[in-house]
């Protein structure tokens, strides 16, 4: 792994983005090659491309007996996954020695279809798997739900129970954006949440992750959105560390080259403030560590 940059004060200045999306995500832009060129321009030490693969719509519509999809539903994520893997591998060869390019995937709703998830996990090209929950069984993506003060508690309880199932499944490397739903509940729709009501189940989630030797991410996308904070917030980053958590990655969740690396310095600073001395990245599904100082 390339030696990280050193700033004028002698502290390591890491530029490592472990959560990015390209045009192989249905909501992403730019090729993997374009993303790599931008990462090199920015002086990145490493970058993971982690395009979306939603396990609950891994196959074509016919597999699910769907003839008319919902407006925002995309199917056949298997196609996008394979396209992403192929494009990343080509870029790894092209930029060898210039950029540490990590071959990853963001696997959404993996327990919704364990067979599809296993197909993804068996791919030998993979270095890194982010496990995420973007939608709940029988509901739309959090981005498209309509919330009310009365419904939020039910939705969040259901959400964290689903995440607990995900971490017990244990097929991922790092849990993605634990508090993703707040991007829309609090950020987009302006409903304030007292998160202390969910502290116990979040603690349980962390304990399972730690026991299984897995990690969490600091997702910095909320810093550039209406939400205005990272996912999860510092309170939970610190709790994870206090419980013994050691594996933590930092990701911008960028869907464009413009957002690549945004919030990464802030994310690393929060990790350090919470007591972490290392941030992580993954090669061949194994965690590697870089010292912050």
mmCIF file of C-alpha atoms in Angstrom:
data_model
loop_
_atom_site.group_PDB
_atom_site.id
_atom_site.type_symbol
_atom_site.label_atom_id
_atom_site.label_comp_id
_atom_site.label_asym_id
_atom_site.label_seq_id
_atom_site.Cartn_x
_atom_site.Cartn_y
_atom_site.Cartn_z
ATOM 1 C CA UNK A 1 0.000 0.000 0.000
ATOM 2 C CA UNK A 2 1.371 3.410 -0.979
ATOM 3 C CA UNK A 3 2.708 5.563 1.862
ATOM 4 C CA UNK A 4 0.126 8.264 2.687
ATOM 5 C CA UNK A 5 0.854 11.945 2.233
ATOM 6 C CA UNK A 6 2.384 13.923 5.104
ATOM 7 C CA UNK A 7 1.211 17.467 5.673
ATOM 8 C CA UNK A 8 3.322 20.353 6.959
ATOM 9 C CA UNK A 9 2.662 19.551 10.615
ATOM 10 C CA UNK A 10 3.918 16.002 10.147
ATOM 11 C CA UNK A 11 0.457 14.417 10.455
ATOM 12 C CA UNK A 12 -0.687 11.896 7.927
ATOM 13 C CA UNK A 13 -3.130 13.399 5.469
ATOM 14 C CA UNK A 14 -5.148 10.434 4.264
ATOM 15 C CA UNK A 15 -7.241 10.622 1.137
ATOM 16 C CA UNK A 16 -9.006 7.291 1.072
ATOM 17 C CA UNK A 17 -12.601 6.988 -0.091
ATOM 18 C CA UNK A 18 -14.185 3.587 0.538
ATOM 19 C CA UNK A 19 -17.724 4.251 -0.733
ATOM 20 C CA UNK A 20 -18.188 5.501 -4.312
ATOM 21 C CA UNK A 21 -20.628 4.869 -7.172
ATOM 22 C CA UNK A 22 -20.235 5.083 -10.943
ATOM 23 C CA UNK A 23 -22.594 4.789 -13.919
ATOM 24 C CA UNK A 24 -22.924 1.096 -13.033
ATOM 25 C CA UNK A 25 -25.188 2.267 -10.203
ATOM 26 C CA UNK A 26 -28.593 3.295 -11.539
ATOM 27 C CA UNK A 27 -28.325 6.646 -9.746
ATOM 28 C CA UNK A 28 -24.633 7.186 -10.494
ATOM 29 C CA UNK A 29 -22.609 8.951 -13.171
ATOM 30 C CA UNK A 30 -19.203 8.651 -14.854
ATOM 31 C CA UNK A 31 -17.184 5.606 -15.815
ATOM 32 C CA UNK A 32 -14.799 3.848 -13.470
ATOM 33 C CA UNK A 33 -11.937 5.193 -15.574
ATOM 34 C CA UNK A 34 -13.180 8.771 -15.212
ATOM 35 C CA UNK A 35 -13.490 8.258 -11.468
ATOM 36 C CA UNK A 36 -9.929 6.922 -11.281
ATOM 37 C CA UNK A 37 -8.523 9.872 -13.218
ATOM 38 C CA UNK A 38 -10.233 12.234 -10.784
ATOM 39 C CA UNK A 39 -8.928 10.276 -7.778
ATOM 40 C CA UNK A 40 -5.373 10.525 -9.133
ATOM 41 C CA UNK A 41 -5.859 14.241 -9.757
ATOM 42 C CA UNK A 42 -6.961 14.655 -6.143
ATOM 43 C CA UNK A 43 -3.943 12.703 -4.892
ATOM 44 C CA UNK A 44 -5.898 9.788 -3.449
ATOM 45 C CA UNK A 45 -4.073 7.062 -1.568
ATOM 46 C CA UNK A 46 -6.888 4.612 -2.342
ATOM 47 C CA UNK A 47 -10.434 4.430 -3.650
ATOM 48 C CA UNK A 48 -13.067 1.711 -3.534
ATOM 49 C CA UNK A 49 -15.733 1.541 -6.231
ATOM 50 C CA UNK A 50 -18.826 0.105 -4.541
ATOM 51 C CA UNK A 51 -21.665 0.190 -7.051
ATOM 52 C CA UNK A 52 -25.180 -0.684 -5.936
ATOM 53 C CA UNK A 53 -26.409 -4.265 -6.073
ATOM 54 C CA UNK A 54 -29.866 -4.656 -4.557
ATOM 55 C CA UNK A 55 -30.339 -8.325 -3.657
ATOM 56 C CA UNK A 56 -34.132 -8.046 -3.570
ATOM 57 C CA UNK A 57 -34.160 -7.137 -7.285
ATOM 58 C CA UNK A 58 -31.098 -9.065 -8.418
ATOM 59 C CA UNK A 59 -32.891 -10.847 -11.248
ATOM 60 C CA UNK A 60 -35.120 -9.642 -14.072
ATOM 61 C CA UNK A 61 -38.745 -8.644 -13.403
ATOM 62 C CA UNK A 62 -40.116 -11.970 -14.598
ATOM 63 C CA UNK A 63 -38.376 -13.731 -11.731
ATOM 64 C CA UNK A 64 -40.560 -11.739 -9.322
ATOM 65 C CA UNK A 65 -43.763 -12.048 -11.363
ATOM 66 C CA UNK A 66 -43.706 -8.293 -11.960
ATOM 67 C CA UNK A 67 -45.027 -7.013 -15.280
ATOM 68 C CA UNK A 68 -45.222 -3.287 -14.478
ATOM 69 C CA UNK A 69 -42.516 -2.004 -12.108
ATOM 70 C CA UNK A 70 -43.000 0.831 -9.674
ATOM 71 C CA UNK A 71 -41.722 4.156 -10.953
ATOM 72 C CA UNK A 72 -38.387 4.042 -9.122
ATOM 73 C CA UNK A 73 -37.795 0.269 -9.011
ATOM 74 C CA UNK A 74 -34.928 -1.127 -11.064
ATOM 75 C CA UNK A 75 -34.444 -4.844 -11.697
ATOM 76 C CA UNK A 76 -31.657 -7.098 -12.957
ATOM 77 C CA UNK A 77 -28.970 -5.780 -10.619
ATOM 78 C CA UNK A 78 -26.971 -8.861 -11.571
ATOM 79 C CA UNK A 79 -26.283 -7.106 -14.890
ATOM 80 C CA UNK A 80 -25.047 -3.950 -13.153
ATOM 81 C CA UNK A 81 -22.921 -5.950 -10.733
ATOM 82 C CA UNK A 82 -21.127 -7.839 -13.496
ATOM 83 C CA UNK A 83 -20.607 -4.659 -15.505
ATOM 84 C CA UNK A 84 -19.081 -2.966 -12.456
ATOM 85 C CA UNK A 85 -16.765 -5.885 -11.711
ATOM 86 C CA UNK A 86 -15.516 -6.014 -15.296
ATOM 87 C CA UNK A 87 -14.936 -2.273 -15.507
ATOM 88 C CA UNK A 88 -13.102 -2.145 -12.171
ATOM 89 C CA UNK A 89 -10.790 -4.988 -13.162
ATOM 90 C CA UNK A 90 -9.881 -3.247 -16.433
ATOM 91 C CA UNK A 91 -9.170 -0.026 -14.518
ATOM 92 C CA UNK A 92 -7.049 -1.850 -11.938
ATOM 93 C CA UNK A 93 -4.732 -2.982 -14.724
ATOM 94 C CA UNK A 94 -4.639 0.433 -16.389
ATOM 95 C CA UNK A 95 -3.903 2.356 -13.199
ATOM 96 C CA UNK A 96 -1.661 -0.180 -11.505
ATOM 97 C CA UNK A 97 1.069 1.730 -9.665
ATOM 98 C CA UNK A 98 -0.865 4.996 -9.924
ATOM 99 C CA UNK A 99 -3.928 4.316 -7.765
ATOM 100 C CA UNK A 100 -4.888 1.675 -5.229
ATOM 101 C CA UNK A 101 -8.278 0.769 -6.715
ATOM 102 C CA UNK A 102 -10.388 -1.494 -4.495
ATOM 103 C CA UNK A 103 -13.033 -3.689 -6.135
ATOM 104 C CA UNK A 104 -16.161 -3.387 -4.011
ATOM 105 C CA UNK A 105 -19.931 -3.556 -3.969
ATOM 106 C CA UNK A 106 -22.702 -2.049 -1.878
ATOM 107 C CA UNK A 107 -25.038 -4.987 -1.342
ATOM 108 C CA UNK A 108 -28.500 -3.756 -0.439
ATOM 109 C CA UNK A 109 -31.095 -5.847 1.414
ATOM 110 C CA UNK A 110 -28.904 -9.002 1.291
ATOM 111 C CA UNK A 111 -31.138 -11.060 3.576
ATOM 112 C CA UNK A 112 -34.088 -10.495 1.220
ATOM 113 C CA UNK A 113 -32.543 -13.039 -1.171
ATOM 114 C CA UNK A 114 -29.744 -15.080 0.336
ATOM 115 C CA UNK A 115 -29.174 -17.018 -2.886
ATOM 116 C CA UNK A 116 -28.615 -13.821 -4.858
ATOM 117 C CA UNK A 117 -26.361 -12.482 -2.109
ATOM 118 C CA UNK A 118 -24.322 -15.667 -2.137
ATOM 119 C CA UNK A 119 -23.856 -15.323 -5.899
ATOM 120 C CA UNK A 120 -22.340 -11.902 -5.287
ATOM 121 C CA UNK A 121 -20.146 -13.012 -2.387
ATOM 122 C CA UNK A 122 -18.695 -15.922 -4.370
ATOM 123 C CA UNK A 123 -17.255 -13.583 -6.986
ATOM 124 C CA UNK A 124 -13.471 -13.856 -6.607
ATOM 125 C CA UNK A 125 -12.950 -10.354 -8.001
ATOM 126 C CA UNK A 126 -14.382 -8.769 -4.871
ATOM 127 C CA UNK A 127 -12.196 -7.014 -2.313
ATOM 128 C CA UNK A 128 -14.867 -5.315 -0.251
ATOM 129 C CA UNK A 129 -18.579 -5.640 0.586
ATOM 130 C CA UNK A 130 -20.671 -2.918 2.199
ATOM 131 C CA UNK A 131 -23.913 -4.298 3.643
ATOM 132 C CA UNK A 132 -26.792 -1.812 3.543
ATOM 133 C CA UNK A 133 -30.514 -1.444 4.096
ATOM 134 C CA UNK A 134 -32.088 1.016 1.659
ATOM 135 C CA UNK A 135 -35.653 -0.208 1.988
ATOM 136 C CA UNK A 136 -37.746 -2.381 4.267
ATOM 137 C CA UNK A 137 -39.779 -5.453 3.290
ATOM 138 C CA UNK A 138 -43.027 -4.352 1.676
ATOM 139 C CA UNK A 139 -41.991 -0.685 1.602
ATOM 140 C CA UNK A 140 -40.331 1.609 -0.931
ATOM 141 C CA UNK A 141 -36.806 2.947 -0.555
ATOM 142 C CA UNK A 142 -36.533 5.383 2.337
ATOM 143 C CA UNK A 143 -36.086 8.125 -0.277
ATOM 144 C CA UNK A 144 -39.636 7.664 -1.552
ATOM 145 C CA UNK A 145 -41.609 7.113 1.646
ATOM 146 C CA UNK A 146 -43.896 9.783 3.047
ATOM 147 C CA UNK A 147 -43.268 10.278 6.750
ATOM 148 C CA UNK A 148 -45.302 11.661 9.588
ATOM 149 C CA UNK A 149 -44.451 12.132 13.238
ATOM 150 C CA UNK A 150 -46.735 9.179 13.979
ATOM 151 C CA UNK A 151 -45.205 6.790 11.443
ATOM 152 C CA UNK A 152 -41.529 7.538 12.023
ATOM 153 C CA UNK A 153 -41.155 5.505 15.216
ATOM 154 C CA UNK A 154 -42.638 2.403 13.600
ATOM 155 C CA UNK A 155 -40.443 2.782 10.516
ATOM 156 C CA UNK A 156 -37.238 3.334 12.478
ATOM 157 C CA UNK A 157 -37.916 0.417 14.820
ATOM 158 C CA UNK A 158 -38.500 -1.786 11.793
ATOM 159 C CA UNK A 159 -35.377 -0.394 10.176
ATOM 160 C CA UNK A 160 -33.047 -1.185 13.072
ATOM 161 C CA UNK A 161 -34.582 -4.647 13.486
ATOM 162 C CA UNK A 162 -33.822 -5.281 9.803
ATOM 163 C CA UNK A 163 -30.266 -4.047 10.292
ATOM 164 C CA UNK A 164 -29.908 -6.390 13.277
ATOM 165 C CA UNK A 165 -30.939 -9.274 11.005
ATOM 166 C CA UNK A 166 -28.371 -8.094 8.476
ATOM 167 C CA UNK A 167 -25.501 -8.025 10.959
ATOM 168 C CA UNK A 168 -26.460 -11.451 12.295
ATOM 169 C CA UNK A 169 -26.283 -12.739 8.707
ATOM 170 C CA UNK A 170 -22.676 -11.533 8.715
ATOM 171 C CA UNK A 171 -21.862 -11.810 5.017
ATOM 172 C CA UNK A 172 -20.591 -8.246 4.608
ATOM 173 C CA UNK A 173 -17.346 -6.530 5.622
ATOM 174 C CA UNK A 174 -18.643 -3.143 6.795
ATOM 175 C CA UNK A 175 -22.149 -1.972 7.677
ATOM 176 C CA UNK A 176 -23.132 0.939 5.460
ATOM 177 C CA UNK A 177 -24.646 4.225 6.679
ATOM 178 C CA UNK A 178 -26.373 2.924 9.823
ATOM 179 C CA UNK A 179 -28.721 5.924 10.048
ATOM 180 C CA UNK A 180 -29.431 6.271 6.307
ATOM 181 C CA UNK A 181 -33.170 6.783 6.918
ATOM 182 C CA UNK A 182 -32.466 10.096 8.656
ATOM 183 C CA UNK A 183 -31.289 11.550 5.348
ATOM 184 C CA UNK A 184 -34.934 11.637 4.327
ATOM 185 C CA UNK A 185 -36.858 11.716 7.615
ATOM 186 C CA UNK A 186 -34.891 14.531 9.169
ATOM 187 C CA UNK A 187 -32.951 16.007 6.261
ATOM 188 C CA UNK A 188 -35.518 16.074 3.467
ATOM 189 C CA UNK A 189 -38.797 16.082 5.376
ATOM 190 C CA UNK A 190 -37.704 18.023 8.453
ATOM 191 C CA UNK A 191 -39.040 15.653 11.118
ATOM 192 C CA UNK A 192 -36.873 15.852 14.227
ATOM 193 C CA UNK A 193 -35.991 12.526 15.828
ATOM 194 C CA UNK A 194 -35.011 11.708 19.406
ATOM 195 C CA UNK A 195 -32.516 8.996 18.554
ATOM 196 C CA UNK A 196 -31.999 7.990 22.188
ATOM 197 C CA UNK A 197 -35.088 5.790 21.823
ATOM 198 C CA UNK A 198 -33.008 3.529 19.551
ATOM 199 C CA UNK A 199 -29.789 3.483 21.559
ATOM 200 C CA UNK A 200 -30.323 -0.027 22.939
ATOM 201 C CA UNK A 201 -30.855 -1.716 19.586
ATOM 202 C CA UNK A 202 -27.987 0.238 18.011
ATOM 203 C CA UNK A 203 -25.746 -0.947 20.830
ATOM 204 C CA UNK A 204 -26.887 -4.505 20.170
ATOM 205 C CA UNK A 205 -26.107 -4.068 16.470
ATOM 206 C CA UNK A 206 -22.610 -2.847 17.307
ATOM 207 C CA UNK A 207 -21.952 -5.721 19.705
ATOM 208 C CA UNK A 208 -22.825 -8.270 17.009
ATOM 209 C CA UNK A 209 -20.633 -6.495 14.450
ATOM 210 C CA UNK A 210 -17.690 -6.408 16.856
ATOM 211 C CA UNK A 211 -18.134 -10.013 17.940
ATOM 212 C CA UNK A 212 -18.138 -11.084 14.280
ATOM 213 C CA UNK A 213 -14.985 -9.117 13.484
ATOM 214 C CA UNK A 214 -16.715 -6.768 11.058
ATOM 215 C CA UNK A 215 -16.813 -2.982 10.855
ATOM 216 C CA UNK A 216 -18.884 0.118 10.241
ATOM 217 C CA UNK A 217 -18.404 3.092 7.972
ATOM 218 C CA UNK A 218 -18.484 6.816 8.517
ATOM 219 C CA UNK A 219 -20.547 7.907 5.539
ATOM 220 C CA UNK A 220 -19.895 11.594 4.876
ATOM 221 C CA UNK A 221 -22.647 12.172 2.283
ATOM 222 C CA UNK A 222 -24.926 13.820 4.847
ATOM 223 C CA UNK A 223 -22.452 16.672 5.270
ATOM 224 C CA UNK A 224 -23.220 17.926 1.759
ATOM 225 C CA UNK A 225 -26.957 17.250 2.005
ATOM 226 C CA UNK A 226 -29.774 18.871 3.957
ATOM 227 C CA UNK A 227 -29.170 16.485 6.857
ATOM 228 C CA UNK A 228 -25.852 18.174 7.650
ATOM 229 C CA UNK A 229 -24.146 15.332 9.522
ATOM 230 C CA UNK A 230 -22.402 12.023 8.917
ATOM 231 C CA UNK A 231 -24.092 8.603 9.026
ATOM 232 C CA UNK A 232 -24.003 7.588 11.823
ATOM 233 C CA UNK A 233 -23.472 10.684 13.966
ATOM 234 C CA UNK A 234 -20.447 11.131 16.215
ATOM 235 C CA UNK A 235 -22.419 9.840 19.224
ATOM 236 C CA UNK A 236 -22.656 6.407 17.626
ATOM 237 C CA UNK A 237 -19.143 6.417 16.180
ATOM 238 C CA UNK A 238 -17.892 6.971 19.727
ATOM 239 C CA UNK A 239 -20.217 4.287 21.139
ATOM 240 C CA UNK A 240 -18.924 1.779 18.597
ATOM 241 C CA UNK A 241 -15.350 2.552 19.642
ATOM 242 C CA UNK A 242 -16.171 2.373 23.367
ATOM 243 C CA UNK A 243 -17.723 -1.069 22.844
ATOM 244 C CA UNK A 244 -14.471 -2.266 21.306
ATOM 245 C CA UNK A 245 -15.026 -1.552 17.612
ATOM 246 C CA UNK A 246 -11.778 -1.402 15.666
ATOM 247 C CA UNK A 247 -12.692 -1.584 11.973
ATOM 248 C CA UNK A 248 -13.924 1.686 10.502
ATOM 249 C CA UNK A 249 -13.919 2.901 6.911
ATOM 250 C CA UNK A 250 -14.573 6.400 5.569
ATOM 251 C CA UNK A 251 -16.689 6.940 2.461
ATOM 252 C CA UNK A 252 -18.160 9.890 0.608
ATOM 253 C CA UNK A 253 -20.948 7.838 -1.030
ATOM 254 C CA UNK A 254 -20.240 9.948 -4.098
ATOM 255 C CA UNK A 255 -22.335 9.337 -7.204
ATOM 256 C CA UNK A 256 -20.422 11.862 -9.323
ATOM 257 C CA UNK A 257 -16.780 12.799 -9.782
ATOM 258 C CA UNK A 258 -17.639 16.203 -8.314
ATOM 259 C CA UNK A 259 -18.473 14.667 -4.920
ATOM 260 C CA UNK A 260 -15.550 12.259 -4.810
ATOM 261 C CA UNK A 261 -13.688 12.585 -1.526
ATOM 262 C CA UNK A 262 -16.013 15.200 -0.078
ATOM 263 C CA UNK A 263 -16.175 15.086 3.707
ATOM 264 C CA UNK A 264 -13.342 12.551 4.012
ATOM 265 C CA UNK A 265 -11.074 14.808 6.125
ATOM 266 C CA UNK A 266 -14.021 15.556 8.425
ATOM 267 C CA UNK A 267 -14.812 11.839 8.668
ATOM 268 C CA UNK A 268 -11.240 10.943 9.570
ATOM 269 C CA UNK A 269 -11.195 13.724 12.151
ATOM 270 C CA UNK A 270 -14.359 12.335 13.757
ATOM 271 C CA UNK A 271 -12.840 8.852 13.836
ATOM 272 C CA UNK A 272 -9.773 10.217 15.597
ATOM 273 C CA UNK A 273 -11.905 12.215 18.030
ATOM 274 C CA UNK A 274 -13.855 9.039 18.863
ATOM 275 C CA UNK A 275 -10.614 7.280 19.795
ATOM 276 C CA UNK A 276 -9.616 5.511 16.582
ATOM 277 C CA UNK A 277 -5.951 5.580 15.670
ATOM 278 C CA UNK A 278 -6.412 3.670 12.408
ATOM 279 C CA UNK A 279 -8.834 3.732 9.483
ATOM 280 C CA UNK A 280 -9.420 0.645 7.370
ATOM 281 C CA UNK A 281 -9.695 -0.515 3.804
ATOM 282 C CA UNK A 282 -10.175 -4.037 2.441
ATOM 283 C CA UNK A 283 -8.233 -6.256 0.066
ATOM 284 C CA UNK A 284 -9.617 -9.698 -0.798
ATOM 285 C CA UNK A 285 -12.199 -9.290 1.976
ATOM 286 C CA UNK A 286 -9.517 -8.793 4.643
ATOM 287 C CA UNK A 287 -9.199 -5.552 6.649
ATOM 288 C CA UNK A 288 -6.021 -3.521 6.353
ATOM 289 C CA UNK A 289 -5.217 -0.592 8.606
ATOM 290 C CA UNK A 290 -3.613 2.807 8.074
ATOM 291 C CA UNK A 291 -2.498 4.850 11.056
ATOM 292 C CA UNK A 292 -4.168 8.243 11.300
ATOM 293 C CA UNK A 293 -1.174 9.891 12.973
#
